[in-house]
Short mmCIF file of C-alpha atoms in Angstrom, two decimals:
data_model
loop_
_atom_site.label_atom_id
_atom_site.label_comp_id
_atom_site.label_asym_id
_atom_site.label_seq_id
_atom_site.Cartn_x
_atom_site.Cartn_y
_atom_site.Cartn_z
CA MET A 113 5.18 -5.22 -5.61
CA GLU A 114 8.32 -6.59 -4.01
CA ALA A 115 10.17 -3.58 -2.69
CA VAL A 116 13.53 -3.88 -1.01
CA GLY A 117 13.47 -0.68 0.96
CA ALA A 118 16.30 -0.91 3.43
CA ALA A 119 17.74 2.56 3.57
CA SER A 120 21.42 3.15 3.24
CA GLY A 121 22.89 6.53 3.95
CA PRO A 122 25.36 8.58 5.90
CA GLY A 123 24.54 6.81 9.18
CA ASP A 124 22.40 4.20 10.86
CA GLY A 125 19.62 6.60 11.83
CA THR A 126 21.07 7.51 15.24
CA VAL A 127 23.29 10.34 16.37
CA ALA A 128 25.68 9.94 19.28
CA GLY A 129 25.32 12.77 21.74
CA PRO A 130 28.00 14.39 23.86
CA GLY A 131 28.90 13.02 27.24
CA GLY A 132 27.97 9.43 26.47
CA VAL A 133 24.29 10.12 25.77
CA PRO A 134 22.74 6.81 24.63
CA THR A 135 21.66 6.43 21.02
CA VAL A 136 18.63 4.64 19.67
CA SER A 137 20.94 1.80 18.67
CA ASP A 138 22.07 1.45 22.29
CA VAL A 139 18.48 1.23 23.50
CA PHE A 140 17.64 -1.27 20.77
CA ALA A 141 20.57 -3.51 21.69
CA LEU A 142 19.69 -3.35 25.40
CA LEU A 143 16.04 -4.23 24.76
CA ALA A 144 17.06 -7.21 22.63
CA ARG A 145 18.99 -8.63 25.59
CA VAL A 146 16.00 -8.69 27.95
CA PRO A 147 15.09 -12.36 28.56
CA VAL A 148 11.53 -13.66 28.51
CA ALA A 149 10.13 -13.90 32.04
CA SER A 150 9.98 -17.37 33.58
CA ASP A 151 6.48 -17.12 35.07
CA GLY A 152 3.07 -16.23 33.73
CA ALA A 153 2.65 -13.03 35.74
CA GLY A 154 6.06 -11.85 34.62
CA MET A 155 5.24 -12.53 30.98
CA ILE A 156 2.04 -10.49 31.20
CA ASP A 157 3.97 -7.67 32.87
CA GLN A 158 6.49 -7.75 30.03
CA LEU A 159 3.73 -7.60 27.43
CA ARG A 160 2.29 -4.54 29.13
CA GLN A 161 5.68 -2.87 29.48
CA LEU A 162 6.63 -3.55 25.86
CA GLU A 163 3.31 -2.06 24.76
CA ASP A 164 4.29 1.06 26.72
CA VAL A 165 7.68 1.01 24.97
CA LYS A 166 5.92 0.90 21.59
CA SER A 167 3.81 3.91 22.54
CA LEU A 168 6.83 5.83 23.79
CA ALA A 169 8.70 5.02 20.58
CA GLY A 170 5.71 6.16 18.52
CA ALA A 171 5.53 9.43 20.45
CA ARG A 172 9.24 10.01 19.94
CA GLN A 173 8.81 9.30 16.21
CA ALA A 174 6.11 11.97 16.12
CA GLU A 175 8.38 14.50 17.82
CA ILE A 176 11.24 13.65 15.46
CA ALA A 177 8.95 13.94 12.42
CA VAL A 178 7.94 17.48 13.46
CA ALA A 179 11.59 18.41 14.03
CA PHE A 180 12.56 16.93 10.65
CA ASP A 181 9.75 18.85 8.92
CA GLY A 182 11.04 22.10 10.41
CA PHE A 183 14.62 21.24 9.46
CA GLN A 184 13.70 20.44 5.85
CA ARG A 185 11.67 23.63 5.52
CA ARG A 186 14.64 25.69 6.69
CA VAL A 187 16.90 23.92 4.21
CA GLN A 188 14.43 24.49 1.39
CA ALA A 189 13.99 28.15 2.36
CA ALA A 190 17.76 28.64 2.26
CA ALA A 191 17.80 27.05 -1.20
CA GLY A 192 15.24 29.59 -2.43
CA VAL A 193 12.20 27.31 -2.53
CA PRO A 194 8.99 29.42 -2.42
CA ALA A 195 7.17 29.36 0.92
CA GLU A 196 4.11 27.64 -0.53
CA GLU A 197 6.28 24.78 -1.81
CA GLN A 198 8.34 24.26 1.32
CA GLY A 199 7.77 20.92 3.04
CA ALA A 200 7.32 19.03 -0.23
CA GLY A 201 8.68 15.50 0.01
CA VAL A 202 8.92 15.47 3.81
CA ALA A 203 6.01 13.05 4.26
CA ALA A 204 7.49 10.74 1.62
CA GLN A 205 10.81 10.62 3.49
CA VAL A 206 9.02 9.92 6.76
CA ALA A 207 7.17 7.09 5.02
CA LEU A 208 10.34 5.51 3.65
CA ALA A 209 12.09 5.73 7.02
CA ARG A 210 9.12 4.08 8.74
CA ARG A 211 8.63 1.51 5.96
CA GLU A 212 5.13 2.77 5.23
CA SER A 213 3.32 3.86 2.10
CA PRO A 214 3.55 7.55 1.09
CA ALA A 215 -0.12 8.02 1.98
CA LYS A 216 0.48 6.58 5.45
CA GLY A 217 3.55 8.79 5.79
CA GLY A 218 1.41 11.86 5.16
CA ARG A 219 -1.06 10.79 7.82
CA LEU A 220 1.73 10.12 10.31
CA LEU A 221 3.26 13.54 9.71
CA GLY A 222 -0.16 15.17 10.04
CA LEU A 223 -0.69 13.33 13.33
CA ALA A 224 2.68 14.51 14.62
CA LYS A 225 1.96 18.13 13.77
CA ALA A 226 -1.50 18.02 15.33
CA LEU A 227 -0.10 16.62 18.58
CA THR A 228 2.00 19.74 19.06
CA GLY A 229 -1.26 21.51 19.94
CA MET A 230 -2.60 18.65 22.07
CA PRO A 231 -0.06 18.24 24.88
CA ARG A 232 -2.30 16.10 27.10
CA THR A 233 -2.97 13.60 24.31
CA LEU A 234 0.74 13.52 23.47
CA ALA A 235 1.53 12.84 27.14
CA ALA A 236 -0.97 9.96 27.16
CA PHE A 237 0.69 8.64 24.01
CA ARG A 238 4.13 8.81 25.61
CA SER A 239 2.99 7.04 28.78
CA GLY A 240 1.21 4.22 26.94
CA GLN A 241 -2.29 5.22 28.05
CA LEU A 242 -3.05 5.69 24.35
CA ASN A 243 -1.41 3.70 21.57
CA GLU A 244 -0.67 5.19 18.16
CA TRP A 245 -3.95 4.12 16.58
CA ARG A 246 -6.11 5.51 19.38
CA THR A 247 -4.08 8.69 19.43
CA THR A 248 -4.81 8.96 15.71
CA LEU A 249 -8.54 8.57 16.39
CA VAL A 250 -8.47 11.44 18.90
CA VAL A 251 -6.66 13.70 16.45
CA LYS A 252 -8.84 12.71 13.50
CA GLU A 253 -12.10 13.49 15.30
CA THR A 254 -10.88 16.97 16.24
CA ALA A 255 -9.45 17.86 12.82
CA CYS A 256 -12.37 20.17 11.98
CA LEU A 257 -11.93 22.32 15.10
CA THR A 258 -9.93 25.48 15.58
CA VAL A 259 -6.63 25.28 17.44
CA GLU A 260 -8.29 26.70 20.55
CA ASP A 261 -11.24 24.27 20.49
CA ARG A 262 -8.95 21.34 19.83
CA ALA A 263 -6.86 22.30 22.85
CA ALA A 264 -10.03 22.49 24.94
CA VAL A 265 -11.08 18.98 23.90
CA ASP A 266 -7.54 17.81 24.63
CA GLU A 267 -7.86 19.20 28.13
CA GLU A 268 -11.34 17.75 28.70
CA LEU A 269 -10.38 14.23 27.63
CA ALA A 270 -6.92 14.16 29.16
CA ALA A 271 -5.87 10.71 30.27
CA ASP A 272 -5.46 11.76 33.89
CA THR A 273 -9.17 12.62 34.08
CA GLY A 274 -10.06 8.98 33.57
CA ALA A 275 -12.30 9.82 30.61
CA LEU A 276 -10.71 7.20 28.36
CA ASP A 277 -9.70 4.54 30.90
CA GLY A 278 -10.59 1.11 29.55
CA ALA A 279 -12.21 2.62 26.46
CA GLY A 280 -12.08 0.82 23.12
CA ASP A 281 -11.86 2.43 19.71
CA ARG A 282 -15.58 3.11 19.33
CA ALA A 283 -15.88 4.52 22.84
CA ILE A 284 -12.96 6.87 22.22
CA VAL A 285 -14.44 8.08 18.93
CA SER A 286 -17.81 8.66 20.60
CA ALA A 287 -16.29 10.59 23.51
CA VAL A 288 -14.17 12.81 21.26
CA ARG A 289 -17.04 13.48 18.85
CA THR A 290 -19.30 14.45 21.73
CA ALA A 291 -16.71 16.84 23.17
CA ALA A 292 -16.00 18.31 19.74
CA TYR A 293 -19.69 18.86 19.03
CA ARG A 294 -20.14 20.70 22.30
CA ARG A 295 -17.30 23.04 21.39
CA ASP A 296 -18.23 23.80 17.78
CA PRO A 297 -21.40 22.13 16.46
CA ARG A 298 -21.27 24.07 13.18
CA SER A 299 -17.81 22.81 12.28
CA VAL A 300 -18.81 19.24 13.05
CA ALA A 301 -21.92 19.61 10.90
CA ARG A 302 -19.89 21.11 8.03
CA ARG A 303 -17.49 18.20 8.28
CA ALA A 304 -20.36 15.72 7.99
CA ALA A 305 -21.68 17.58 4.95
CA HIS A 306 -18.25 17.56 3.34
CA ALA A 307 -17.89 13.83 3.97
CA VAL A 308 -20.62 13.22 1.40
CA THR A 309 -18.25 14.49 -1.30
CA GLU A 310 -15.74 11.78 -0.36
CA ARG A 311 -18.03 8.89 -1.28
CA THR A 312 -16.13 6.29 -3.25
CA VAL A 313 -15.74 2.61 -4.09
CA SER A 314 -12.50 0.70 -3.53
CA LEU A 315 -11.18 -2.79 -4.19
CA ARG A 316 -8.56 -4.69 -2.20
CA PRO A 317 -7.44 -8.31 -2.12
CA ALA A 318 -8.88 -10.84 0.32
CA PRO A 319 -7.62 -14.34 1.16
CA ASP A 320 -8.34 -17.32 -1.10
CA ALA A 321 -8.56 -15.40 -4.40
CA MET A 322 -11.40 -13.21 -3.15
CA THR A 323 -11.73 -9.42 -3.00
CA TYR A 324 -13.25 -6.80 -0.75
CA LEU A 325 -15.40 -4.42 -2.80
CA THR A 326 -16.08 -1.54 -0.42
CA ALA A 327 -18.40 1.43 -0.90
CA LEU A 328 -18.17 4.54 1.26
CA LEU A 329 -21.66 6.05 1.10
CA PRO A 330 -23.85 8.52 2.95
CA VAL A 331 -25.72 6.70 5.68
CA ALA A 332 -29.13 6.83 3.97
CA GLN A 333 -27.82 5.47 0.68
CA GLY A 334 -25.75 2.78 2.35
CA VAL A 335 -28.61 1.55 4.49
CA ALA A 336 -30.99 1.61 1.51
CA ALA A 337 -28.60 -0.40 -0.70
CA TYR A 338 -28.05 -2.98 2.02
CA ALA A 339 -31.78 -3.27 2.71
CA ALA A 340 -32.45 -3.88 -0.99
CA LEU A 341 -29.89 -6.69 -1.08
CA VAL A 342 -31.35 -8.22 2.09
CA ARG A 343 -34.84 -8.08 0.62
CA GLU A 344 -33.66 -9.80 -2.57
CA ALA A 345 -31.87 -12.49 -0.57
CA ASP A 346 -34.88 -13.16 1.64
CA GLY A 347 -37.07 -13.51 -1.44
CA ALA A 348 -34.69 -15.92 -3.11
CA ARG A 349 -34.36 -18.02 0.03
CA SER A 350 -38.11 -18.27 0.41
CA GLY A 351 -38.23 -19.52 -3.20
CA ALA A 352 -36.01 -22.53 -2.33
CA ASP A 353 -32.79 -20.98 -3.67
CA GLU A 354 -29.98 -23.20 -2.40
CA ARG A 355 -27.51 -20.34 -2.09
CA SER A 356 -26.88 -18.86 1.33
CA ARG A 357 -28.24 -15.44 2.20
CA GLY A 358 -24.82 -13.86 1.85
CA GLN A 359 -24.21 -15.55 -1.51
CA VAL A 360 -27.47 -14.24 -2.92
CA MET A 361 -26.65 -10.72 -1.72
CA ALA A 362 -23.18 -10.86 -3.29
CA ASP A 363 -24.44 -12.28 -6.60
CA THR A 364 -27.25 -9.73 -6.78
CA LEU A 365 -24.84 -6.86 -6.16
CA VAL A 366 -22.51 -7.97 -8.95
CA GLU A 367 -25.31 -8.60 -11.44
CA ARG A 368 -27.02 -5.29 -10.79
CA VAL A 369 -23.79 -3.33 -11.06
CA THR A 370 -22.50 -5.05 -14.21
CA GLY A 371 -25.89 -5.56 -15.81
CA ALA A 372 -25.04 -9.10 -16.88
CA PRO A 373 -25.84 -12.57 -15.47
CA GLY A 374 -22.99 -13.75 -13.31
CA GLY A 375 -21.38 -10.33 -13.45
CA ILE A 376 -19.30 -11.02 -16.60
CA THR A 377 -19.50 -8.17 -19.07
CA GLY A 378 -17.25 -6.40 -21.58
CA ILE A 379 -14.00 -6.22 -19.59
CA ASP A 380 -10.38 -6.99 -20.38
CA LEU A 381 -8.95 -9.30 -17.74
CA GLN A 382 -5.21 -9.98 -17.70
CA VAL A 383 -3.87 -13.17 -16.11
CA VAL A 384 -0.12 -13.77 -15.75
CA MET A 385 0.86 -17.42 -15.39
CA THR A 386 3.42 -19.94 -16.63
CA ASP A 387 2.70 -22.20 -19.57
CA ARG A 388 3.32 -25.13 -17.24
CA ALA A 389 0.57 -23.94 -14.89
CA LEU A 390 -1.85 -23.43 -17.78
CA PHE A 391 -1.26 -26.55 -19.85
CA GLN A 392 0.45 -29.07 -17.54
CA GLY A 393 -1.41 -28.59 -14.27
CA ASP A 394 1.60 -27.08 -12.47
CA SER A 395 0.86 -25.49 -9.09
CA GLU A 396 2.82 -22.26 -9.67
CA PRO A 397 0.42 -19.42 -8.68
CA ALA A 398 -0.78 -16.91 -11.26
CA ARG A 399 -1.19 -13.16 -10.92
CA ILE A 400 -3.90 -10.72 -11.93
CA PRO A 401 -2.44 -7.20 -12.28
CA GLY A 402 -4.15 -4.84 -9.88
CA TYR A 403 -5.21 -7.69 -7.62
CA GLY A 404 -2.34 -10.02 -6.86
CA ILE A 405 -1.63 -13.74 -6.61
CA ILE A 406 -4.31 -16.37 -7.25
CA PRO A 407 -4.03 -20.19 -7.18
CA ALA A 408 -3.11 -21.85 -10.47
CA GLU A 409 -6.31 -23.90 -10.42
CA THR A 410 -8.41 -20.75 -10.10
CA ALA A 411 -6.53 -19.18 -13.03
CA ARG A 412 -7.05 -22.26 -15.19
CA THR A 413 -10.74 -22.26 -14.36
CA LEU A 414 -10.96 -18.56 -15.15
CA LEU A 415 -9.27 -18.96 -18.52
CA LEU A 416 -10.35 -22.37 -19.70
CA ALA A 417 -13.68 -23.00 -17.98
CA PRO A 418 -15.28 -19.59 -17.32
CA GLU A 419 -18.71 -21.17 -16.96
CA ARG A 420 -17.58 -22.53 -13.57
CA ILE A 421 -16.80 -19.09 -12.15
CA GLY A 422 -19.33 -17.70 -9.68
CA THR A 423 -22.86 -18.95 -9.46
CA GLU A 424 -24.10 -21.67 -11.79
CA ALA A 425 -27.71 -20.59 -11.37
CA HIS A 426 -27.71 -18.62 -14.63
CA ASP A 427 -27.07 -19.53 -18.25
CA ARG A 428 -23.77 -18.12 -19.54
CA GLN A 429 -23.14 -16.73 -22.99
CA ASP A 430 -20.16 -17.85 -25.05
CA LEU A 431 -17.09 -15.69 -24.47
CA VAL A 432 -14.30 -14.53 -26.75
CA LEU A 433 -10.86 -15.68 -25.55
CA TRP A 434 -7.44 -14.48 -26.65
CA ILE A 435 -3.88 -15.05 -25.46
CA ARG A 436 -0.91 -12.67 -25.47
CA ARG A 437 2.49 -14.22 -24.80
CA LEU A 438 5.32 -12.28 -23.15
CA TYR A 439 8.29 -14.46 -22.28
CA THR A 440 10.74 -13.80 -19.48
CA THR A 441 14.48 -14.22 -19.37
CA PRO A 442 15.80 -17.30 -17.57
CA GLY A 443 17.16 -16.76 -14.09
CA THR A 444 15.66 -13.38 -13.26
CA GLY A 445 12.14 -13.82 -14.60
CA GLU A 446 12.25 -10.31 -16.07
CA LEU A 447 9.96 -9.58 -18.98
CA VAL A 448 11.68 -9.01 -22.32
CA ALA A 449 12.15 -5.33 -23.12
CA MET A 450 10.40 -3.09 -25.62
CA ASP A 451 11.65 0.30 -26.74
CA SER A 452 10.45 3.48 -28.39
CA ARG A 453 12.03 6.61 -29.83
CA GLY A 454 9.11 8.76 -28.72
CA ARG A 455 8.89 11.11 -25.72
CA LEU A 456 5.77 9.38 -24.37
CA PHE A 457 5.40 5.68 -23.68
CA PRO A 458 3.29 4.07 -26.43
CA ALA A 459 0.28 1.98 -25.48
CA GLY A 460 2.07 -1.35 -25.77
CA LEU A 461 4.99 -0.24 -23.61
CA LYS A 462 2.61 1.24 -21.03
CA ARG A 463 0.86 -2.11 -20.79
CA PHE A 464 4.25 -3.79 -20.48
CA LEU A 465 5.28 -1.55 -17.53
CA GLN A 466 1.96 -2.08 -15.77
CA LEU A 467 2.22 -5.85 -16.13
CA ARG A 468 5.83 -5.90 -14.94
CA ASP A 469 5.43 -3.51 -11.97
CA ASP A 470 1.82 -4.38 -10.96
CA THR A 471 1.60 -1.51 -8.41
CA CYS A 472 3.49 1.72 -7.70
CA ARG A 473 7.22 1.01 -7.61
CA THR A 474 7.95 3.23 -4.59
CA PRO A 475 8.95 1.00 -1.65
CA TYR A 476 5.99 0.18 0.64
CA CYS A 477 3.50 1.87 -1.70
CA ASP A 478 0.78 -0.46 -2.99
CA ALA A 479 -1.22 2.22 -4.78
CA PRO A 480 -2.44 1.57 -8.34
CA ILE A 481 -0.20 2.76 -11.17
CA ARG A 482 -1.41 6.09 -12.55
CA HIS A 483 1.72 7.49 -14.25
CA ASP A 484 4.21 5.86 -16.62
CA ASP A 485 7.42 7.50 -15.46
CA HIS A 486 10.86 7.97 -17.00
CA ILE A 487 13.21 6.96 -14.16
CA LEU A 488 15.93 9.16 -15.61
CA GLY A 489 14.02 12.15 -16.97
CA TRP A 490 13.65 12.76 -20.68
CA ALA A 491 15.23 16.21 -20.25
CA GLU A 492 18.23 14.55 -18.62
CA GLY A 493 18.80 12.18 -21.51
CA GLY A 494 16.56 9.37 -20.30
CA THR A 495 15.18 7.21 -23.10
CA THR A 496 11.71 5.80 -23.59
CA ILE A 497 12.52 2.14 -23.03
CA ALA A 498 11.32 -0.48 -20.57
CA GLY A 499 14.57 -0.33 -18.59
CA ASN A 500 14.13 3.41 -17.99
CA GLY A 501 10.43 3.17 -17.24
CA GLN A 502 8.50 2.46 -14.09
CA GLY A 503 4.90 2.61 -12.95
CA LEU A 504 4.15 5.13 -10.20
CA CYS A 505 1.07 6.45 -8.48
CA GLU A 506 0.35 10.14 -8.98
CA ALA A 507 1.56 11.22 -5.54
CA CYS A 508 4.88 9.35 -5.78
CA ASN A 509 5.56 10.72 -9.24
CA HIS A 510 5.06 14.29 -8.00
CA THR A 511 7.30 13.60 -4.99
CA LYS A 512 10.05 12.27 -7.26
CA GLU A 513 10.10 15.60 -9.12
CA THR A 514 10.66 17.74 -6.00
CA PRO A 515 14.13 19.23 -5.38
CA GLY A 516 16.69 16.89 -3.84
CA TRP A 517 15.11 13.67 -5.11
CA SER A 518 16.68 11.55 -7.84
CA ALA A 519 16.28 8.08 -9.27
CA LYS A 520 18.16 5.83 -11.64
CA PRO A 521 17.78 2.31 -12.99
CA LEU A 522 20.38 -0.20 -11.81
CA PRO A 523 21.31 -2.56 -14.66
CA LEU A 524 22.49 -5.38 -12.44
CA PRO A 525 23.09 -8.78 -14.08
CA GLY A 526 21.00 -11.49 -12.51
CA LEU A 527 18.51 -9.13 -10.89
CA ARG A 528 15.04 -8.20 -11.98
CA HIS A 529 14.44 -4.57 -12.95
CA THR A 530 15.75 -2.45 -10.07
CA VAL A 531 15.43 1.27 -9.34
CA GLN A 532 17.50 3.26 -6.86
CA THR A 533 15.83 6.33 -5.32
CA ARG A 534 17.86 8.93 -3.45
CA THR A 535 16.18 11.32 -0.98
CA PRO A 536 17.33 14.84 -0.07
CA THR A 537 19.07 13.53 3.08
CA GLY A 538 21.29 11.22 1.02
CA HIS A 539 19.54 7.98 1.95
CA THR A 540 18.97 5.49 -0.86
CA TYR A 541 16.18 2.98 -1.29
CA HIS A 542 15.96 0.15 -3.81
CA SER A 543 12.86 -1.20 -5.46
CA THR A 544 12.86 -4.45 -7.43
CA ALA A 545 10.07 -5.40 -9.82
CA PRO A 546 7.81 -8.06 -8.28
CA PRO A 547 8.49 -11.68 -9.19
CA LEU A 548 6.34 -13.03 -11.97
CA PRO A 549 4.88 -16.52 -11.77
CA GLY A 550 7.58 -19.09 -12.39
CA THR A 551 10.39 -16.95 -10.95
CA SER A 552 12.36 -18.89 -8.36
CA TRP A 553 14.68 -16.20 -7.05
CA SER A 554 13.41 -15.70 -3.53
CA ALA A 555 12.68 -12.37 -1.90
CA ALA A 556 15.00 -13.39 0.92
CA HIS A 557 17.88 -13.69 -1.54
CA LEU A 558 17.13 -10.27 -3.00
CA TRP A 559 16.95 -8.84 0.51
CA ALA A 560 20.43 -10.19 1.29
CA ILE A 561 21.78 -8.51 -1.82
CA HIS A 562 20.07 -5.16 -1.35
CA THR A 563 21.00 -4.66 2.27
CA ARG A 564 24.73 -4.71 1.61
CA LYS A 565 26.74 -1.57 2.13
CA PRO A 566 26.26 1.27 -0.38
CA GLY A 567 28.31 0.72 -3.48
CA SER A 568 28.42 -3.06 -3.14
CA LEU A 569 24.97 -3.75 -4.59
CA ARG A 570 25.60 -6.71 -6.88
CA PRO A 571 24.45 -10.30 -7.34
CA PRO A 572 26.66 -13.20 -6.24
CA LYS A 573 29.35 -14.36 -8.65
CA ASP A 574 27.55 -17.58 -9.45
CA GLY A 575 24.37 -15.69 -10.41
CA PRO A 576 20.87 -16.62 -9.28
CA PRO A 577 20.62 -19.79 -7.18
CA MET A 578 18.07 -21.35 -9.50
CA ALA A 579 17.04 -20.79 -13.09
CA VAL A 580 13.53 -20.70 -14.45
CA LYS A 581 12.83 -23.72 -16.60
CA ASN A 582 10.38 -22.05 -18.95
CA GLY A 583 9.12 -18.59 -19.81
CA VAL A 584 6.16 -16.79 -18.40
CA GLN A 585 3.11 -16.16 -20.50
CA VAL A 586 0.77 -13.25 -20.06
CA LEU A 587 -2.68 -14.55 -20.80
CA GLY A 588 -5.27 -11.94 -21.57
CA ARG A 589 -8.95 -12.77 -21.76
CA VAL A 590 -11.39 -10.42 -23.45
CA VAL A 591 -14.71 -11.18 -21.83
CA GLN A 592 -17.68 -10.11 -23.92
CA PRO A 593 -20.70 -11.73 -25.56
CA ALA A 594 -19.77 -13.63 -28.70
#
């Protein structure tokens, strides 16, 4: 999704201290004035020093996150929030402030809290001997230990002992695991046993209209599956198959999972593209909800010549094809609205929201949509219409319902569907529905609008800089044997 997440609130994120104590803004302005060194050695020194600055900033962010967590818990306790519910929404606010997804915000807050019991690791983080990622690795590999054992590992692998000097990611993980196992082998073993329950399969976009299909498996199963694919590929290659080894392995995986030649089975694939791109050869990219942008030529091939998709080594059955058309309004590219008098979103309106929003509407969150949410709650008078609906992941929907959070749709002329979210600290964040194919209003233009001062959020008087010539069609293809 396109999320314009610049926060606006009571201040700029810094607090001036007494006696002329510098603020973060002062440090930022001073750093921006440092010129690039004029010689090679000086440039390398600057790179090293700036890396140390990044680590120091990350360590300070961790310390601030812990302080903010304590502050929010005290505020919630004073408001009568039960002890077991205190701290709700803190990770989400950390995520928004750091322009990260809610899931990443939770991990960052967890890292910050863990570092309070690992002073030597925190010191190495501050000094630049460990960057944020490697600090995270140290904390992650000690998560199963008691506080005492974790502190002991922290002491054993302290940066000043030289244990991690020059070590890469894998070496750090190995050293920490070894130290952790020496301290508490049973906990490490239990963690490995629990990891089996976290096996899963995930999908994420790759360049050039490709995807990464990833399986997290126990080591025996993963090695066995890979060996079977290798064996199949070696057999095909020895039989004069012209495909590469990797191509055979990929094709075999898809065919065995789907149970159909070429991997096409009874699925419902949605493709969003302009009529110009479909029928006139226009180059405007298309979009597959849940995946992202694909080239127009790939979309045309997918819809009009499915026999060219994937390997051509197998005969393909005839496929049933259907088209659903949803036109957008000129200028903004926003899908036309649908409404309902019911409390729950009907199936058609749910599909509409998912096509419009693509992924969770929370800024910086790219998680799949799991909940169809009333932006203004039904109990508060919110209606079941497209303008008051948004797609959210489960975690973000639960966060939105915690005390101090609120959201409202912003019916701004000339803008695509926009939601304003307000956090307990008074900061506001704006999320705009992603541009559909054929929409010419640039993200840069939206950014300029959304980063104005609070209360002045509005499009320019002359409206969008360019209008869309034609509507957008949502082309759905039911793929099944005829």
